[in-house]
PDB file of C-alpha atoms in Angstrom:
ATOM      1  CA  MET B1480     -18.923  80.228  18.943  1.00 79.00           C
ATOM      2  CA  THR B1481     -18.147  80.360  15.217  1.00 90.00           C
ATOM      3  CA  GLU B1482     -16.273  77.284  14.018  1.00 94.00           C
ATOM      4  CA  VAL B1483     -16.158  77.854  10.253  1.00 97.00           C
ATOM      5  CA  SER B1484     -16.331  81.262   8.570  1.00 97.00           C
ATOM      6  CA  VAL B1485     -16.517  81.705   4.781  1.00 98.00           C
ATOM      7  CA  ASN B1486     -16.511  85.219   3.303  1.00 97.00           C
ATOM      8  CA  GLY B1487     -16.893  86.244  -0.348  1.00 97.00           C
ATOM      9  CA  VAL B1488     -15.332  83.095  -1.808  1.00 97.00           C
ATOM     10  CA  CYS B1489     -15.094  82.971  -5.602  1.00 97.00           C
ATOM     11  CA  LYS B1490     -13.539  80.288  -7.794  1.00 97.00           C
ATOM     12  CA  SER B1491     -13.457  79.885 -11.567  1.00 97.00           C
ATOM     13  CA  TYR B1492     -12.176  77.196 -13.899  1.00 95.00           C
ATOM     14  CA  GLY B1493     -11.445  79.017 -17.113  1.00 94.00           C
ATOM     15  CA  LYS B1494     -14.679  80.736 -18.119  1.00 92.00           C
ATOM     16  CA  THR B1495     -16.787  78.610 -15.778  1.00 93.00           C
ATOM     17  CA  LYS B1496     -17.574  80.258 -12.435  1.00 95.00           C
ATOM     18  CA  ALA B1497     -17.777  77.417  -9.917  1.00 96.00           C
ATOM     19  CA  LEU B1498     -18.338  79.638  -6.852  1.00 97.00           C
ATOM     20  CA  ASP B1499     -19.724  83.162  -6.859  1.00 96.00           C
ATOM     21  CA  ASN B1500     -19.371  85.216  -3.659  1.00 96.00           C
ATOM     22  CA  ILE B1501     -20.118  82.417  -1.194  1.00 97.00           C
ATOM     23  CA  GLY B1502     -20.412  83.370   2.460  1.00 97.00           C
ATOM     24  CA  PHE B1503     -21.682  81.696   5.652  1.00 97.00           C
ATOM     25  CA  GLU B1504     -20.757  80.815   9.234  1.00 96.00           C
ATOM     26  CA  THR B1505     -21.324  77.674  11.286  1.00 96.00           C
ATOM     27  CA  GLU B1506     -21.524  77.331  15.044  1.00 94.00           C
ATOM     28  CA  LYS B1507     -19.771  74.723  17.177  1.00 93.00           C
ATOM     29  CA  GLY B1508     -21.720  71.459  17.320  1.00 93.00           C
ATOM     30  CA  GLU B1509     -23.937  72.343  14.356  1.00 96.00           C
ATOM     31  CA  ILE B1510     -24.876  70.195  11.371  1.00 97.00           C
ATOM     32  CA  PHE B1511     -24.795  72.597   8.424  1.00 97.00           C
ATOM     33  CA  GLY B1512     -26.104  71.179   5.155  1.00 96.00           C
ATOM     34  CA  ILE B1513     -25.194  72.406   1.677  1.00 96.00           C
ATOM     35  CA  ILE B1514     -27.995  71.180  -0.564  1.00 94.00           C
ATOM     36  CA  GLY B1515     -27.917  71.266  -4.349  1.00 91.00           C
ATOM     37  CA  PRO B1516     -27.651  69.269  -7.559  1.00 90.00           C
ATOM     38  CA  ASP B1517     -24.489  67.920  -9.174  1.00 89.00           C
ATOM     39  CA  GLY B1518     -22.394  70.700 -10.672  1.00 90.00           C
ATOM     40  CA  ALA B1519     -23.657  73.349  -8.240  1.00 93.00           C
ATOM     41  CA  GLY B1520     -20.160  73.953  -6.786  1.00 95.00           C
ATOM     42  CA  LYS B1521     -20.353  71.896  -3.588  1.00 95.00           C
ATOM     43  CA  THR B1522     -17.154  69.887  -4.086  1.00 94.00           C
ATOM     44  CA  THR B1523     -15.127  72.952  -5.071  1.00 96.00           C
ATOM     45  CA  LEU B1524     -16.253  74.691  -1.887  1.00 97.00           C
ATOM     46  CA  PHE B1525     -15.321  71.660   0.234  1.00 97.00           C
ATOM     47  CA  ARG B1526     -11.870  71.435  -1.328  1.00 96.00           C
ATOM     48  CA  ILE B1527     -11.263  75.108  -0.519  1.00 97.00           C
ATOM     49  CA  MET B1528     -12.477  74.722   3.088  1.00 97.00           C
ATOM     50  CA  THR B1529     -10.224  71.685   3.608  1.00 96.00           C
ATOM     51  CA  THR B1530      -7.093  73.464   2.242  1.00 96.00           C
ATOM     52  CA  LEU B1531      -6.817  71.309  -0.900  1.00 95.00           C
ATOM     53  CA  ILE B1532      -7.214  74.149  -3.416  1.00 96.00           C
ATOM     54  CA  LEU B1533      -7.070  77.937  -3.237  1.00 97.00           C
ATOM     55  CA  ALA B1534      -9.957  80.311  -3.842  1.00 97.00           C
ATOM     56  CA  ASP B1535      -9.528  83.064  -6.429  1.00 97.00           C
ATOM     57  CA  SER B1536     -10.773  85.566  -3.838  1.00 97.00           C
ATOM     58  CA  GLY B1537     -12.391  85.679  -0.432  1.00 97.00           C
ATOM     59  CA  SER B1538     -11.357  84.106   2.864  1.00 97.00           C
ATOM     60  CA  VAL B1539     -12.053  80.979   4.905  1.00 98.00           C
ATOM     61  CA  ALA B1540     -11.268  80.343   8.566  1.00 97.00           C
ATOM     62  CA  VAL B1541     -11.678  77.030  10.410  1.00 97.00           C
ATOM     63  CA  ALA B1542     -11.560  77.198  14.226  1.00 94.00           C
ATOM     64  CA  GLY B1543      -9.927  80.606  13.858  1.00 94.00           C
ATOM     65  CA  TYR B1544      -7.192  79.382  11.479  1.00 97.00           C
ATOM     66  CA  ASP B1545      -6.873  80.822   7.978  1.00 97.00           C
ATOM     67  CA  VAL B1546      -6.962  78.166   5.244  1.00 97.00           C
ATOM     68  CA  VAL B1547      -4.031  79.749   3.396  1.00 96.00           C
ATOM     69  CA  LYS B1548      -1.667  80.865   6.167  1.00 96.00           C
ATOM     70  CA  ASP B1549      -2.495  78.140   8.692  1.00 97.00           C
ATOM     71  CA  PHE B1550      -3.276  75.175   6.432  1.00 95.00           C
ATOM     72  CA  SER B1551      -1.013  72.792   8.377  1.00 94.00           C
ATOM     73  CA  GLU B1552      -2.831  73.555  11.650  1.00 95.00           C
ATOM     74  CA  ILE B1553      -6.239  73.118  10.027  1.00 95.00           C
ATOM     75  CA  ARG B1554      -5.322  69.688   8.676  1.00 92.00           C
ATOM     76  CA  LYS B1555      -4.691  68.491  12.233  1.00 91.00           C
ATOM     77  CA  ILE B1556      -8.153  69.416  13.500  1.00 93.00           C
ATOM     78  CA  ILE B1557     -10.476  68.489  10.617  1.00 94.00           C
ATOM     79  CA  GLY B1558     -11.801  65.273   9.158  1.00 92.00           C
ATOM     80  CA  TYR B1559     -12.605  65.146   5.448  1.00 93.00           C
ATOM     81  CA  MET B1560     -14.629  62.542   3.619  1.00 91.00           C
ATOM     82  CA  PRO B1561     -14.653  63.271  -0.138  1.00 89.00           C
ATOM     83  CA  GLY B1562     -17.503  62.219  -2.379  1.00 82.00           C
ATOM     84  CA  ARG B1563     -15.409  59.612  -4.168  1.00 81.00           C
ATOM     85  CA  PHE B1564     -14.215  56.641  -2.091  1.00 80.00           C
ATOM     86  CA  SER B1565     -10.546  57.426  -1.498  1.00 81.00           C
ATOM     87  CA  LEU B1566      -9.282  54.885   1.020  1.00 86.00           C
ATOM     88  CA  TYR B1567      -6.691  52.232   0.188  1.00 90.00           C
ATOM     89  CA  LYS B1568      -8.649  49.541  -1.641  1.00 90.00           C
ATOM     90  CA  ASP B1569      -6.013  46.834  -1.189  1.00 93.00           C
ATOM     91  CA  LEU B1570      -5.864  47.295   2.586  1.00 93.00           C
ATOM     92  CA  SER B1571      -8.348  45.644   4.915  1.00 94.00           C
ATOM     93  CA  VAL B1572     -10.854  47.546   7.020  1.00 92.00           C
ATOM     94  CA  GLU B1573      -8.608  47.219  10.069  1.00 91.00           C
ATOM     95  CA  GLU B1574      -5.455  48.216   8.171  1.00 93.00           C
ATOM     96  CA  ASN B1575      -7.069  51.344   6.721  1.00 92.00           C
ATOM     97  CA  LEU B1576      -8.208  52.529  10.135  1.00 90.00           C
ATOM     98  CA  SER B1577      -4.816  51.802  11.730  1.00 92.00           C
ATOM     99  CA  PHE B1578      -3.025  53.665   8.952  1.00 91.00           C
ATOM    100  CA  PHE B1579      -5.130  56.818   9.252  1.00 89.00           C
ATOM    101  CA  ALA B1580      -4.799  56.772  13.041  1.00 89.00           C
ATOM    102  CA  SER B1581      -0.995  56.554  12.743  1.00 90.00           C
ATOM    103  CA  VAL B1582      -0.885  59.462  10.266  1.00 87.00           C
ATOM    104  CA  PHE B1583      -2.367  61.691  12.977  1.00 85.00           C
ATOM    105  CA  GLY B1584      -0.164  60.269  15.732  1.00 86.00           C
ATOM    106  CA  THR B1585      -2.864  58.330  17.513  1.00 86.00           C
ATOM    107  CA  THR B1586      -4.127  54.749  17.728  1.00 85.00           C
ATOM    108  CA  ILE B1587      -7.436  52.967  17.266  1.00 85.00           C
ATOM    109  CA  GLN B1588      -7.430  52.068  20.975  1.00 85.00           C
ATOM    110  CA  GLU B1589      -6.945  55.686  22.106  1.00 86.00           C
ATOM    111  CA  ASN B1590      -9.952  57.056  20.183  1.00 82.00           C
ATOM    112  CA  TYR B1591     -12.052  53.929  19.749  1.00 84.00           C
ATOM    113  CA  HIS B1592     -14.920  55.520  21.705  1.00 82.00           C
ATOM    114  CA  LEU B1593     -15.366  58.039  18.858  1.00 79.00           C
ATOM    115  CA  VAL B1594     -16.031  55.400  16.226  1.00 82.00           C
ATOM    116  CA  GLU B1595     -17.300  52.517  18.360  1.00 82.00           C
ATOM    117  CA  ASP B1596     -20.934  52.754  17.201  1.00 78.00           C
ATOM    118  CA  ILE B1597     -19.896  52.761  13.546  1.00 80.00           C
ATOM    119  CA  TYR B1598     -16.991  50.321  13.745  1.00 84.00           C
ATOM    120  CA  ARG B1599     -19.107  47.738  15.563  1.00 84.00           C
ATOM    121  CA  GLN B1600     -21.008  47.267  12.296  1.00 84.00           C
ATOM    122  CA  LEU B1601     -17.736  46.877  10.393  1.00 87.00           C
ATOM    123  CA  GLU B1602     -16.082  44.498  12.844  1.00 87.00           C
ATOM    124  CA  PRO B1603     -17.335  41.268  11.192  1.00 91.00           C
ATOM    125  CA  PHE B1604     -15.568  42.456   8.006  1.00 91.00           C
ATOM    126  CA  ARG B1605     -12.407  43.881   9.595  1.00 89.00           C
ATOM    127  CA  LYS B1606     -10.147  41.515   7.606  1.00 93.00           C
ATOM    128  CA  ARG B1607     -11.938  42.167   4.293  1.00 93.00           C
ATOM    129  CA  ARG B1608     -10.279  44.403   1.693  1.00 94.00           C
ATOM    130  CA  ALA B1609     -11.913  47.826   1.478  1.00 91.00           C
ATOM    131  CA  ASP B1610     -12.603  47.353  -2.226  1.00 91.00           C
ATOM    132  CA  ALA B1611     -14.771  44.303  -1.462  1.00 92.00           C
ATOM    133  CA  LEU B1612     -17.149  46.177   0.863  1.00 89.00           C
ATOM    134  CA  SER B1613     -20.672  47.230  -0.075  1.00 86.00           C
ATOM    135  CA  GLY B1614     -21.366  50.911  -0.763  1.00 82.00           C
ATOM    136  CA  GLY B1615     -22.833  51.497   2.690  1.00 82.00           C
ATOM    137  CA  MET B1616     -19.949  49.755   4.446  1.00 87.00           C
ATOM    138  CA  LYS B1617     -17.412  51.753   2.443  1.00 88.00           C
ATOM    139  CA  GLN B1618     -19.037  54.981   3.637  1.00 84.00           C
ATOM    140  CA  LYS B1619     -18.973  53.792   7.247  1.00 86.00           C
ATOM    141  CA  LEU B1620     -15.283  52.909   6.966  1.00 89.00           C
ATOM    142  CA  ALA B1621     -14.527  56.299   5.395  1.00 89.00           C
ATOM    143  CA  LEU B1622     -16.348  58.048   8.252  1.00 86.00           C
ATOM    144  CA  CYS B1623     -14.358  56.025  10.815  1.00 88.00           C
ATOM    145  CA  CYS B1624     -11.092  57.034   9.144  1.00 89.00           C
ATOM    146  CA  ALA B1625     -12.168  60.692   9.090  1.00 88.00           C
ATOM    147  CA  MET B1626     -13.084  60.575  12.804  1.00 86.00           C
ATOM    148  CA  ILE B1627     -10.288  58.468  14.324  1.00 87.00           C
ATOM    149  CA  HIS B1628      -8.084  61.481  15.206  1.00 88.00           C
ATOM    150  CA  LYS B1629     -10.954  63.302  17.013  1.00 84.00           C
ATOM    151  CA  PRO B1630     -11.463  66.246  14.623  1.00 90.00           C
ATOM    152  CA  ARG B1631     -13.172  69.467  15.720  1.00 93.00           C
ATOM    153  CA  VAL B1632     -14.817  69.918  12.328  1.00 96.00           C
ATOM    154  CA  LEU B1633     -15.984  67.158  10.005  1.00 94.00           C
ATOM    155  CA  PHE B1634     -16.411  67.859   6.276  1.00 96.00           C
ATOM    156  CA  LEU B1635     -18.561  65.314   4.411  1.00 94.00           C
ATOM    157  CA  ASP B1636     -18.949  65.790   0.666  1.00 93.00           C
ATOM    158  CA  GLU B1637     -22.039  63.870  -0.550  1.00 89.00           C
ATOM    159  CA  PRO B1638     -21.439  60.982   1.880  1.00 87.00           C
ATOM    160  CA  THR B1639     -24.652  59.105   1.017  1.00 83.00           C
ATOM    161  CA  THR B1640     -24.622  59.327  -2.780  1.00 79.00           C
ATOM    162  CA  GLY B1641     -25.199  55.869  -4.253  1.00 74.00           C
ATOM    163  CA  VAL B1642     -25.954  54.355  -0.853  1.00 74.00           C
ATOM    164  CA  ASP B1643     -29.149  52.378  -0.207  1.00 77.00           C
ATOM    165  CA  PRO B1644     -31.962  54.012   1.839  1.00 82.00           C
ATOM    166  CA  VAL B1645     -31.363  51.905   4.961  1.00 79.00           C
ATOM    167  CA  SER B1646     -27.654  52.747   5.029  1.00 76.00           C
ATOM    168  CA  ARG B1647     -28.482  56.419   4.431  1.00 82.00           C
ATOM    169  CA  LYS B1648     -30.716  56.445   7.506  1.00 84.00           C
ATOM    170  CA  GLU B1649     -28.076  54.693   9.608  1.00 81.00           C
ATOM    171  CA  PHE B1650     -25.449  57.167   8.419  1.00 83.00           C
ATOM    172  CA  TRP B1651     -27.503  60.187   9.489  1.00 88.00           C
ATOM    173  CA  ASN B1652     -28.162  58.581  12.869  1.00 86.00           C
ATOM    174  CA  MET B1653     -24.386  58.358  13.266  1.00 83.00           C
ATOM    175  CA  LEU B1654     -24.005  62.058  12.417  1.00 88.00           C
ATOM    176  CA  ALA B1655     -26.565  62.951  15.089  1.00 89.00           C
ATOM    177  CA  ARG B1656     -24.501  61.029  17.656  1.00 85.00           C
ATOM    178  CA  LEU B1657     -21.288  62.775  16.540  1.00 85.00           C
ATOM    179  CA  LYS B1658     -23.028  66.147  16.877  1.00 90.00           C
ATOM    180  CA  SER B1659     -23.977  65.257  20.463  1.00 88.00           C
ATOM    181  CA  GLN B1660     -20.237  64.869  21.141  1.00 86.00           C
ATOM    182  CA  GLY B1661     -19.637  68.495  20.065  1.00 89.00           C
ATOM    183  CA  VAL B1662     -18.338  67.821  16.563  1.00 91.00           C
ATOM    184  CA  THR B1663     -19.217  70.488  13.990  1.00 96.00           C
ATOM    185  CA  ILE B1664     -20.376  68.851  10.750  1.00 96.00           C
ATOM    186  CA  ILE B1665     -20.592  70.434   7.311  1.00 97.00           C
ATOM    187  CA  VAL B1666     -22.254  68.048   4.890  1.00 96.00           C
ATOM    188  CA  SER B1667     -23.259  68.364   1.256  1.00 94.00           C
ATOM    189  CA  THR B1668     -25.928  66.303  -0.470  1.00 89.00           C
ATOM    190  CA  PRO B1669     -28.040  66.295  -3.640  1.00 87.00           C
ATOM    191  CA  TYR B1670     -30.885  64.655  -1.683  1.00 86.00           C
ATOM    192  CA  MET B1671     -33.441  67.246  -0.628  1.00 86.00           C
ATOM    193  CA  ASP B1672     -35.033  64.893   1.921  1.00 86.00           C
ATOM    194  CA  GLU B1673     -31.793  64.938   3.950  1.00 90.00           C
ATOM    195  CA  ALA B1674     -32.125  68.698   4.465  1.00 90.00           C
ATOM    196  CA  SER B1675     -34.576  68.221   7.342  1.00 90.00           C
ATOM    197  CA  LEU B1676     -31.856  66.342   9.252  1.00 93.00           C
ATOM    198  CA  CYS B1677     -29.610  69.422   9.403  1.00 96.00           C
ATOM    199  CA  ASP B1678     -29.769  72.305  11.883  1.00 96.00           C
ATOM    200  CA  ARG B1679     -29.430  74.833   9.059  1.00 97.00           C
ATOM    201  CA  ILE B1680     -29.176  74.456   5.297  1.00 97.00           C
ATOM    202  CA  ALA B1681     -27.864  76.447   2.365  1.00 97.00           C
ATOM    203  CA  LEU B1682     -29.536  75.841  -0.979  1.00 95.00           C
ATOM    204  CA  VAL B1683     -26.934  76.183  -3.745  1.00 95.00           C
ATOM    205  CA  MET B1684     -27.265  76.438  -7.531  1.00 94.00           C
ATOM    206  CA  ASN B1685     -24.721  77.434 -10.174  1.00 93.00           C
ATOM    207  CA  GLY B1686     -22.126  78.400  -7.585  1.00 95.00           C
ATOM    208  CA  ARG B1687     -24.446  80.692  -5.599  1.00 95.00           C
ATOM    209  CA  PHE B1688     -26.233  80.264  -2.300  1.00 96.00           C
ATOM    210  CA  LEU B1689     -29.928  80.888  -2.895  1.00 94.00           C
ATOM    211  CA  LYS B1690     -30.870  80.949   0.791  1.00 95.00           C
ATOM    212  CA  ILE B1691     -29.533  79.976   4.229  1.00 97.00           C
ATOM    213  CA  GLU B1692     -32.126  79.040   6.825  1.00 96.00           C
ATOM    214  CA  THR B1693     -33.323  76.330   9.172  1.00 97.00           C
ATOM    215  CA  PRO B1694     -35.397  73.697   7.338  1.00 95.00           C
ATOM    216  CA  GLU B1695     -38.433  74.578   9.464  1.00 96.00           C
ATOM    217  CA  ASN B1696     -38.225  78.302   8.701  1.00 96.00           C
ATOM    218  CA  MET B1697     -37.666  77.671   5.011  1.00 95.00           C
ATOM    219  CA  LEU B1698     -40.890  75.661   4.797  1.00 94.00           C
ATOM    220  CA  ARG B1699     -42.744  78.209   6.943  1.00 94.00           C
ATOM    221  CA  GLN B1700     -41.726  81.070   4.651  1.00 93.00           C
ATOM    222  CA  TYR B1701     -43.135  79.390   1.529  1.00 92.00           C
ATOM    223  CA  ASP B1702     -46.068  81.664   0.628  1.00 89.00           C
ATOM    224  CA  LYS B1703     -47.497  80.178  -2.589  1.00 90.00           C
ATOM    225  CA  THR B1704     -50.451  77.876  -3.227  1.00 91.00           C
ATOM    226  CA  LEU B1705     -49.024  74.435  -3.937  1.00 94.00           C
ATOM    227  CA  PHE B1706     -50.988  71.459  -5.200  1.00 93.00           C
ATOM    228  CA  SER B1707     -50.353  68.070  -6.750  1.00 94.00           C
ATOM    229  CA  VAL B1708     -52.024  66.912  -9.956  1.00 93.00           C
ATOM    230  CA  ARG B1709     -52.169  63.360 -11.236  1.00 92.00           C
ATOM    231  CA  SER B1710     -53.833  61.525 -14.110  1.00 90.00           C
ATOM    232  CA  ALA B1711     -53.112  58.709 -16.517  1.00 87.00           C
ATOM    233  CA  ASN B1712     -51.364  61.219 -18.790  1.00 88.00           C
ATOM    234  CA  ASN B1713     -49.249  63.561 -16.674  1.00 90.00           C
ATOM    235  CA  ALA B1714     -47.307  64.792 -19.709  1.00 91.00           C
ATOM    236  CA  SER B1715     -50.476  66.261 -21.215  1.00 91.00           C
ATOM    237  CA  LEU B1716     -51.450  67.886 -17.903  1.00 91.00           C
ATOM    238  CA  LEU B1717     -47.959  69.375 -17.576  1.00 93.00           C
ATOM    239  CA  ARG B1718     -48.310  71.120 -20.956  1.00 93.00           C
ATOM    240  CA  GLN B1719     -51.796  72.397 -20.118  1.00 93.00           C
ATOM    241  CA  LEU B1720     -50.856  73.730 -16.688  1.00 93.00           C
ATOM    242  CA  ARG B1721     -47.768  75.520 -17.971  1.00 93.00           C
ATOM    243  CA  LYS B1722     -49.926  77.440 -20.442  1.00 93.00           C
ATOM    244  CA  MET B1723     -52.213  78.815 -17.725  1.00 92.00           C
ATOM    245  CA  PRO B1724     -51.262  82.392 -16.726  1.00 90.00           C
ATOM    246  CA  GLU B1725     -52.218  81.819 -13.072  1.00 90.00           C
ATOM    247  CA  ILE B1726     -49.800  78.906 -12.737  1.00 92.00           C
ATOM    248  CA  LYS B1727     -46.385  80.283 -11.849  1.00 92.00           C
ATOM    249  CA  SER B1728     -44.575  76.960 -12.352  1.00 92.00           C
ATOM    250  CA  CYS B1729     -45.285  73.261 -12.790  1.00 94.00           C
ATOM    251  CA  TYR B1730     -42.824  70.385 -12.618  1.00 94.00           C
ATOM    252  CA  PRO B1731     -42.811  66.571 -12.333  1.00 94.00           C
ATOM    253  CA  PHE B1732     -42.524  65.254  -8.792  1.00 93.00           C
ATOM    254  CA  GLY B1733     -42.405  61.457  -8.637  1.00 89.00           C
ATOM    255  CA  GLU B1734     -45.699  60.096  -9.952  1.00 91.00           C
ATOM    256  CA  THR B1735     -47.428  63.470  -9.709  1.00 94.00           C
ATOM    257  CA  LEU B1736     -47.010  67.043 -10.873  1.00 95.00           C
ATOM    258  CA  HIS B1737     -46.449  69.897  -8.452  1.00 96.00           C
ATOM    259  CA  ALA B1738     -48.090  73.140  -9.576  1.00 94.00           C
ATOM    260  CA  VAL B1739     -47.504  76.532  -7.985  1.00 94.00           C
ATOM    261  CA  ALA B1740     -50.013  79.387  -8.009  1.00 91.00           C
ATOM    262  CA  GLY B1741     -50.368  82.664  -6.137  1.00 83.00           C
ATOM    263  CA  LYS B1742     -52.139  83.005  -2.810  1.00 81.00           C
ATOM    264  CA  GLY B1743     -55.913  82.637  -3.017  1.00 79.00           C
ATOM    265  CA  PHE B1744     -55.896  80.529  -6.183  1.00 85.00           C
ATOM    266  CA  ASP B1745     -59.179  78.566  -6.506  1.00 83.00           C
ATOM    267  CA  ILE B1746     -58.142  74.941  -6.928  1.00 84.00           C
ATOM    268  CA  ALA B1747     -61.786  73.832  -7.209  1.00 85.00           C
ATOM    269  CA  SER B1748     -62.074  75.565 -10.579  1.00 83.00           C
ATOM    270  CA  LEU B1749     -59.170  73.641 -12.071  1.00 86.00           C
ATOM    271  CA  PRO B1750     -60.658  70.228 -13.032  1.00 84.00           C
ATOM    272  CA  ALA B1751     -63.101  71.825 -15.492  1.00 84.00           C
ATOM    273  CA  ARG B1752     -60.227  73.552 -17.271  1.00 87.00           C
ATOM    274  CA  LEU B1753     -58.114  70.421 -17.742  1.00 88.00           C
ATOM    275  CA  VAL B1754     -58.587  67.761 -20.425  1.00 85.00           C
ATOM    276  CA  SER B1755     -57.662  64.150 -19.693  1.00 79.00           C
ATOM    277  CA  ASP B1756     -58.672  60.652 -20.818  1.00 74.00           C
ATOM    278  CA  GLY B1757     -59.213  59.505 -17.239  1.00 79.00           C
ATOM    279  CA  GLU B1758     -59.747  60.820 -13.742  1.00 86.00           C
ATOM    280  CA  ILE B1759     -57.726  63.845 -12.636  1.00 89.00           C
ATOM    281  CA  ARG B1760     -56.776  63.992  -8.978  1.00 91.00           C
ATOM    282  CA  ILE B1761     -55.912  67.391  -7.495  1.00 92.00           C
ATOM    283  CA  ASP B1762     -54.816  67.905  -3.870  1.00 92.00           C
ATOM    284  CA  ARG B1763     -53.613  70.916  -1.922  1.00 92.00           C
ATOM    285  CA  ILE B1764     -50.252  69.962  -0.355  1.00 93.00           C
ATOM    286  CA  ASN B1765     -47.602  71.322   1.976  1.00 94.00           C
ATOM    287  CA  PRO B1766     -44.235  72.244   0.459  1.00 94.00           C
ATOM    288  CA  THR B1767     -41.048  70.208   0.758  1.00 93.00           C
ATOM    289  CA  ILE B1768     -37.488  71.546   0.723  1.00 93.00           C
ATOM    290  CA  GLU B1769     -37.385  70.589  -2.957  1.00 92.00           C
ATOM    291  CA  ASP B1770     -40.395  72.838  -3.641  1.00 93.00           C
ATOM    292  CA  CYS B1771     -38.636  75.681  -1.833  1.00 93.00           C
ATOM    293  CA  PHE B1772     -35.535  75.052  -3.936  1.00 92.00           C
ATOM    294  CA  MET B1773     -37.568  75.102  -7.149  1.00 90.00           C
ATOM    295  CA  GLU B1774     -39.206  78.410  -6.172  1.00 90.00           C
ATOM    296  CA  LEU B1775     -35.890  80.060  -5.307  1.00 90.00           C
ATOM    297  CA  ASN B1776     -34.298  78.765  -8.488  1.00 85.00           C
ATOM    298  CA  GLU B1777     -37.155  80.221 -10.561  1.00 80.00           C
ATOM    299  CA  LYS B1778     -36.486  83.622  -8.980  1.00 72.00           C
TER     300      LYS B1778
END
């Protein structure tokens, strides 16, 4: 059953094209990830899907409702957590949650089971002002407020940006539990490692979807020779590798370089062709979602 349908959506701000013919569908109870860097168009797409702004062209339907004609109905059945913390900073944790429940004509008690796992972590701070919470706690409170009216579809725009690794892991565990309750989740993130936690992902760049696939299939379809290179002077190796005609691309990846060559490339011949002051370590590696993104972006 299709829960969200996006067809041919375009949006421009002056001469800047934020979205260019975006289209996809999500199924009920699916975690659909939109993965891409800042400025790729993720927030604009979320604001269109949640009825906050209008697209220049194209159509969007949420649970069968059109975002233009039926915007008031859509707002009753979705939860939206924007990238920027947007709760009332002067209200306490408890007051924020009570307020958002009352806006949707419900109470904390009526739907407490939906947020119990998350709110239990917030309970020791329920009297603390929202502005005084840590980054991770703010995100948990925002998720509670987005869930308290039992939405069918949950839109999360970069919910873990600026959050510590432990809180990020906890947050994704919460999303898995919400999915098990039948909630459809559309989440955007600039973190490529979070892609593997989604059922399907769309890689986005410059307002265009590069590919939509399951994380497993995306990695399986990677057909290049990928290897990591490391030495005491990676900058020098980067320049040397980029000059080699057999190397299709080379880019920094943490403390190493990732180099891409065609199938059948002989890695064993490489050390003799590279000049370095110290030892050069070269290893054949499996691709990550980030490597897939880099390949698609090159194309």
